[in-house]
Tab-separated table of C-alpha atoms in Angstrom:
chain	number	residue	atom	x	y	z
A	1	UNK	CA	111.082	98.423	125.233
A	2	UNK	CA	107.954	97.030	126.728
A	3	UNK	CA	108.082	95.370	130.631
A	4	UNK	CA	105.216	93.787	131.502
A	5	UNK	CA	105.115	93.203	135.608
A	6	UNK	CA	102.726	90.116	136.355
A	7	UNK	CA	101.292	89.007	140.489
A	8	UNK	CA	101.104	87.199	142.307
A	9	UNK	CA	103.407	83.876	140.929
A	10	UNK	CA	101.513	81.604	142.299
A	11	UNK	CA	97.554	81.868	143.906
A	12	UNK	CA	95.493	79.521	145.901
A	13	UNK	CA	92.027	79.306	145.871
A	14	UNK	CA	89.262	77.109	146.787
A	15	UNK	CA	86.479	75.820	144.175
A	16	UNK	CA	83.644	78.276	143.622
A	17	UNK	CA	85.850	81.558	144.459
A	18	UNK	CA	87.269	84.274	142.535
A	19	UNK	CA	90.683	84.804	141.086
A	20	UNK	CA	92.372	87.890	140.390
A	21	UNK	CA	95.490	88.356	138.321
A	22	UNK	CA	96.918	91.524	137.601
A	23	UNK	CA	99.603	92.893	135.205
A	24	UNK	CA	101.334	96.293	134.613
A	25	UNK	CA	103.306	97.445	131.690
A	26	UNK	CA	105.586	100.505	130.729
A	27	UNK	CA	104.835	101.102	127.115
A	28	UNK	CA	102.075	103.378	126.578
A	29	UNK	CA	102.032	102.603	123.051
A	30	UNK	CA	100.684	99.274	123.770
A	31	UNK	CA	97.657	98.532	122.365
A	32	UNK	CA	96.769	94.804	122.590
A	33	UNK	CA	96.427	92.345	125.817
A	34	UNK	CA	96.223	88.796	125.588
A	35	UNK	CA	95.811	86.399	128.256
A	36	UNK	CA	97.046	82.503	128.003
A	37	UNK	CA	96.676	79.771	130.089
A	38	UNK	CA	98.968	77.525	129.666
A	39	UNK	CA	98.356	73.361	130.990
A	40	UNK	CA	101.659	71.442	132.327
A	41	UNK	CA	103.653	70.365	128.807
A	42	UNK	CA	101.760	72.284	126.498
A	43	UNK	CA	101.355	75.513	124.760
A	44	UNK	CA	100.009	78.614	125.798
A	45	UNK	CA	96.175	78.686	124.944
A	46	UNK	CA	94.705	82.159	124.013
A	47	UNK	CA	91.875	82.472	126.891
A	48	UNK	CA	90.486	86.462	126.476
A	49	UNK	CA	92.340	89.301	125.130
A	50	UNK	CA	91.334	92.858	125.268
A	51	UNK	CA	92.189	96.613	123.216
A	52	UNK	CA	92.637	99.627	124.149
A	53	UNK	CA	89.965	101.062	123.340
A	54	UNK	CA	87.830	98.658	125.842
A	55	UNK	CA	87.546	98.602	129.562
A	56	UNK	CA	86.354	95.339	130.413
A	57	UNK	CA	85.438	92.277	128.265
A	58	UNK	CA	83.869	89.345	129.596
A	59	UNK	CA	83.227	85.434	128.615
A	60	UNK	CA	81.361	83.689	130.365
A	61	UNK	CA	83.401	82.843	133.789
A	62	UNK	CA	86.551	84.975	132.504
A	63	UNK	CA	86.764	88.704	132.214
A	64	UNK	CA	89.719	91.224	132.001
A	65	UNK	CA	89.941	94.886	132.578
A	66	UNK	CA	91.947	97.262	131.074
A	67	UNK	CA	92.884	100.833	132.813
A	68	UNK	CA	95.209	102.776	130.372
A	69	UNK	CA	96.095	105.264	132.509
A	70	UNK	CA	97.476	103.442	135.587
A	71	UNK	CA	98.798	101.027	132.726
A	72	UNK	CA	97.889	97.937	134.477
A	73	UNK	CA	95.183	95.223	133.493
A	74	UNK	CA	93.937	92.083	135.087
A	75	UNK	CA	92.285	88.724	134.566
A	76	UNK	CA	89.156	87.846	136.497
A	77	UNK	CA	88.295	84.177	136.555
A	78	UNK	CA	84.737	83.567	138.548
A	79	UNK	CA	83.353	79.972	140.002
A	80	UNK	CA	86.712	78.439	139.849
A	81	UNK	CA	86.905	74.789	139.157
A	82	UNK	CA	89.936	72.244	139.812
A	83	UNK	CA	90.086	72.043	135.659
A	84	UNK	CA	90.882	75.938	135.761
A	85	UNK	CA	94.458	75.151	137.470
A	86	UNK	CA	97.550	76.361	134.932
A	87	UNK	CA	100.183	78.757	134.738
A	88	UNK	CA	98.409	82.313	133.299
A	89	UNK	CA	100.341	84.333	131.602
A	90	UNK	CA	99.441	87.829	130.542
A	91	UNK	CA	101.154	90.040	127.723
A	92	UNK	CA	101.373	93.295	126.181
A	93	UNK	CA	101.553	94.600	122.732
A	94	UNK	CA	102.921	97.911	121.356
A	95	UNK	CA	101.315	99.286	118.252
A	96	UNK	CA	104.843	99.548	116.930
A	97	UNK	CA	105.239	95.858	116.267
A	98	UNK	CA	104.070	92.778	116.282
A	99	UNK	CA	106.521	90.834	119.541
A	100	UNK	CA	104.570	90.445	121.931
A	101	UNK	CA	105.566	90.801	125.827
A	102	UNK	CA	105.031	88.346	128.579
A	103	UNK	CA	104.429	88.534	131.934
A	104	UNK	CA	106.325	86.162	134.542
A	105	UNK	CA	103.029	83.670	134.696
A	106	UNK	CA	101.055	82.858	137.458
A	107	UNK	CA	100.600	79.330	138.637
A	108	UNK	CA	96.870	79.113	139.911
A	109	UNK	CA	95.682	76.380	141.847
A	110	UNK	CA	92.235	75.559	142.756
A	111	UNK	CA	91.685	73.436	145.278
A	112	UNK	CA	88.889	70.840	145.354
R	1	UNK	CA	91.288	79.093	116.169
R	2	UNK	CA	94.264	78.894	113.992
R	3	UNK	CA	95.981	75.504	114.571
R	4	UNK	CA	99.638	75.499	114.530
R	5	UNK	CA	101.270	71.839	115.240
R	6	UNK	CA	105.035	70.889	116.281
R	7	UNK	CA	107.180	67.953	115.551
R	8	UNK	CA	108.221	66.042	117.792
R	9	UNK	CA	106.628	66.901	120.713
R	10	UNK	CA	109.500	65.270	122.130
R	11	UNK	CA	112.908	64.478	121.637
R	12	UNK	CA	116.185	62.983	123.576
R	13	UNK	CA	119.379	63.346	121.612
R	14	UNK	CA	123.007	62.842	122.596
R	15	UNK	CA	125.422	65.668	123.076
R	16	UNK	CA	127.076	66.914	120.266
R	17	UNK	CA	124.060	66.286	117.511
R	18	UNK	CA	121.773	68.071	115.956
R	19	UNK	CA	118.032	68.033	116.552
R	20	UNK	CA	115.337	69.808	113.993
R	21	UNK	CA	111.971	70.837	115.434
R	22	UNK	CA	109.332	71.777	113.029
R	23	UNK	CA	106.211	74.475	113.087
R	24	UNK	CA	103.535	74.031	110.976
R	25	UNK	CA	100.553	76.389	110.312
R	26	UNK	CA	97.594	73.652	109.921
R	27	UNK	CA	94.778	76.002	108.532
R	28	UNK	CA	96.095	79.297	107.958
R	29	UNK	CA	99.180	81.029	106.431
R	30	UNK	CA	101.910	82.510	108.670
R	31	UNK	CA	103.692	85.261	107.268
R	32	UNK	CA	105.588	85.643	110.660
R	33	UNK	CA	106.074	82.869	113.135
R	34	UNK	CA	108.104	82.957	116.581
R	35	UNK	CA	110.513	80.818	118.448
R	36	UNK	CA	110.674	80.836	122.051
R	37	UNK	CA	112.432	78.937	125.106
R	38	UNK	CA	110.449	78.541	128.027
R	39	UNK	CA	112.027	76.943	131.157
R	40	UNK	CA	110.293	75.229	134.028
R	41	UNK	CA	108.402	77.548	135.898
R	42	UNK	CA	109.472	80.201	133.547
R	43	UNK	CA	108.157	82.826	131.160
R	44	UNK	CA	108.601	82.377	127.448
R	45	UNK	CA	111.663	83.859	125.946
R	46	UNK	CA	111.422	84.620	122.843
R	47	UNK	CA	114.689	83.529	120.824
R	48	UNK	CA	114.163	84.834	117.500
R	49	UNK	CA	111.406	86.176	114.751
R	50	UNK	CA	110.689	84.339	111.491
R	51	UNK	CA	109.321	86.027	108.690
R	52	UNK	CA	108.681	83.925	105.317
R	53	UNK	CA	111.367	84.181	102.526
R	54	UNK	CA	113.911	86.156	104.374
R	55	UNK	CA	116.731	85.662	107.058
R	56	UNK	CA	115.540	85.208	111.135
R	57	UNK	CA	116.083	88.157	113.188
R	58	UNK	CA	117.523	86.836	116.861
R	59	UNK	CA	116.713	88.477	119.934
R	60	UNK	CA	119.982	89.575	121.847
R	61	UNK	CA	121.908	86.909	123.246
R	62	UNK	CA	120.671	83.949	121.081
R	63	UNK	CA	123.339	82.426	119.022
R	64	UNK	CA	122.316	82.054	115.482
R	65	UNK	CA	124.594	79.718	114.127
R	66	UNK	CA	123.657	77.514	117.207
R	67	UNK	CA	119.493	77.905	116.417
R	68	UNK	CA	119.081	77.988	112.924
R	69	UNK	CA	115.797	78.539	111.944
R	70	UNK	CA	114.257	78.264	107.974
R	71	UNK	CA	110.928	79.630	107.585
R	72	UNK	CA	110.844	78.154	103.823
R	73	UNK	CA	107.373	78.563	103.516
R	74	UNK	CA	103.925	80.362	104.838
R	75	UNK	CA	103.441	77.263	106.941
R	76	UNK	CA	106.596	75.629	107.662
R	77	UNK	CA	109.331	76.737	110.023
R	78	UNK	CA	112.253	74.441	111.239
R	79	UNK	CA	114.531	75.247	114.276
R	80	UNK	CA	117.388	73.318	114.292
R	81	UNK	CA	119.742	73.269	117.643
R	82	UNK	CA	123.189	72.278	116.155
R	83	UNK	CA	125.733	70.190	118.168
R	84	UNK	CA	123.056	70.225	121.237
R	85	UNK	CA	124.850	70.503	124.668
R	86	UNK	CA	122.600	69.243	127.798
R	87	UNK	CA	122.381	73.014	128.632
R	88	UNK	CA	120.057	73.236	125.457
R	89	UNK	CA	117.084	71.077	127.082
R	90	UNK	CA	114.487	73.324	127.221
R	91	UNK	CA	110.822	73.350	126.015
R	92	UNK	CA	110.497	74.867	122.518
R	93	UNK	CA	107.356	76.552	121.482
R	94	UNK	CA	106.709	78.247	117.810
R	95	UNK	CA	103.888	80.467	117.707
R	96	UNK	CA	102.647	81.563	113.978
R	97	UNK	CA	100.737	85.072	113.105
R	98	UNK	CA	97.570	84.495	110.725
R	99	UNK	CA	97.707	88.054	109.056
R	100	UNK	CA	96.291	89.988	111.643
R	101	UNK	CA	99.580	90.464	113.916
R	102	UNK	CA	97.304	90.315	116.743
R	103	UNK	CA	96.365	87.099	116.268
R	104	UNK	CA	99.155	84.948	117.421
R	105	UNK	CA	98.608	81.257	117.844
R	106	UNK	CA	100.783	78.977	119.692
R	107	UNK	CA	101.986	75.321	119.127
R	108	UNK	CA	102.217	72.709	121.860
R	109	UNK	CA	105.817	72.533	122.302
R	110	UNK	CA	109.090	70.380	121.579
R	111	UNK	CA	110.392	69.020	124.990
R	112	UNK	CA	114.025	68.613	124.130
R	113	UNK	CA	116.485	66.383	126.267
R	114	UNK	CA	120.231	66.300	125.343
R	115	UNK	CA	122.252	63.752	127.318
């Protein structure tokens, strides 16, 4: 089945920098990546997702790119602000179902 | 978005009874909806699959006489953790499909406390 490798666990940064997160997988038949942000005692929140047919997508202060053949994709988050703090979690979907596969989450802090 | 609601959001029950969560798809119909088990500082672990009108499948290691889960209709699903044990608090989320199985949408999660 699908593994889906996600780093760091936990990132640091101060207001008005960039964050990276970045996620591998094993399944080449994966065709879908969602991101989620998820806020202390609630729900993931779908926050960008991307196919595989598409490199990079972008909204506004959050992007993610996609490279199919190292199998690894990542989150981008611009001009962080203390309000972008959560746990991010990426996942992967194979075109052979419909379960999708997590990564381990990454708590992001940003610091006033 | 797709809404998709829990009930409670919270619950504390003694050891040894049973507790029903329920998943509801507010605005859209959910052919398929998910259970998972998320603990702190954890991923989400998905426990089993729901599909409308037809048995749960449970992911390896789940006991399904301990989880029972009904999806009775396209927007109602029910977990129910029989004879809870305090190693069953956990946060439970349900997530529901809206057609396109891309599209999953999540709830906001049942924080369950057996004592």
């Amino acid at each position: 089945g699908e593994n889906v490798e996600q780093h760091p666990s936990t990132l640091s940064v101060q207001e008005g920098d960039s964050a990276v997160i970045k996620c591998t997988y094993s399944d080449s038949a994966s065709n879908y990546f969602p991101w989620y942000k998820q806020e202390l005692g609630k729900g993931p929140q779908l926050i960008i997702d991307i196919r595989s047919n598409v490199g990079e997508k972008k909204d506004q202060r959050i992007a993610v790119t996609l490279n199919k053949t190292a199998k690894h994709f990542s989150l981008h988050i611009t001009e962080t602000q203390p309000e972008d703090s959560a746990v991010y979690f990426c996942a992967a979907i194979p075109n052979t179902g419909n379960q999708f596969y997590f990564g381990t989450g990454t708590s992001l802090t940003v610091i006033p | 978005g797709a809404v998709v609601s829990q009930h409670p959001s919270w619950v504390i029950c003694k050891s040894g009874t049973s507790v029903k969560i329920e998943c509801r798809s507010l605005d859209f119909q959910a052919t398929t909806m998910f259970w998972y088990r998320q603990f702190p500082k954890q991923s989400l672990m998905l426990m089993a699959t729901s599909n409308e009108g037809s048995k749960a499948t449970y992911e390896q290691g789940v006991e399904k006489d301990k989880f029972l889960i009904n999806h009775a209709s396209l927007t109602l699903s029910t977990l129910t953790v029989t004879s809870a044990h305090p190693e069953d608090s956990s946060f439970y989320i349900c997530s529901a499909i809206s057609g396109r199985r891309y599209e999953q949408y999540f709830g906001p999660g049942t924080r369950l406390t057996v004592t």
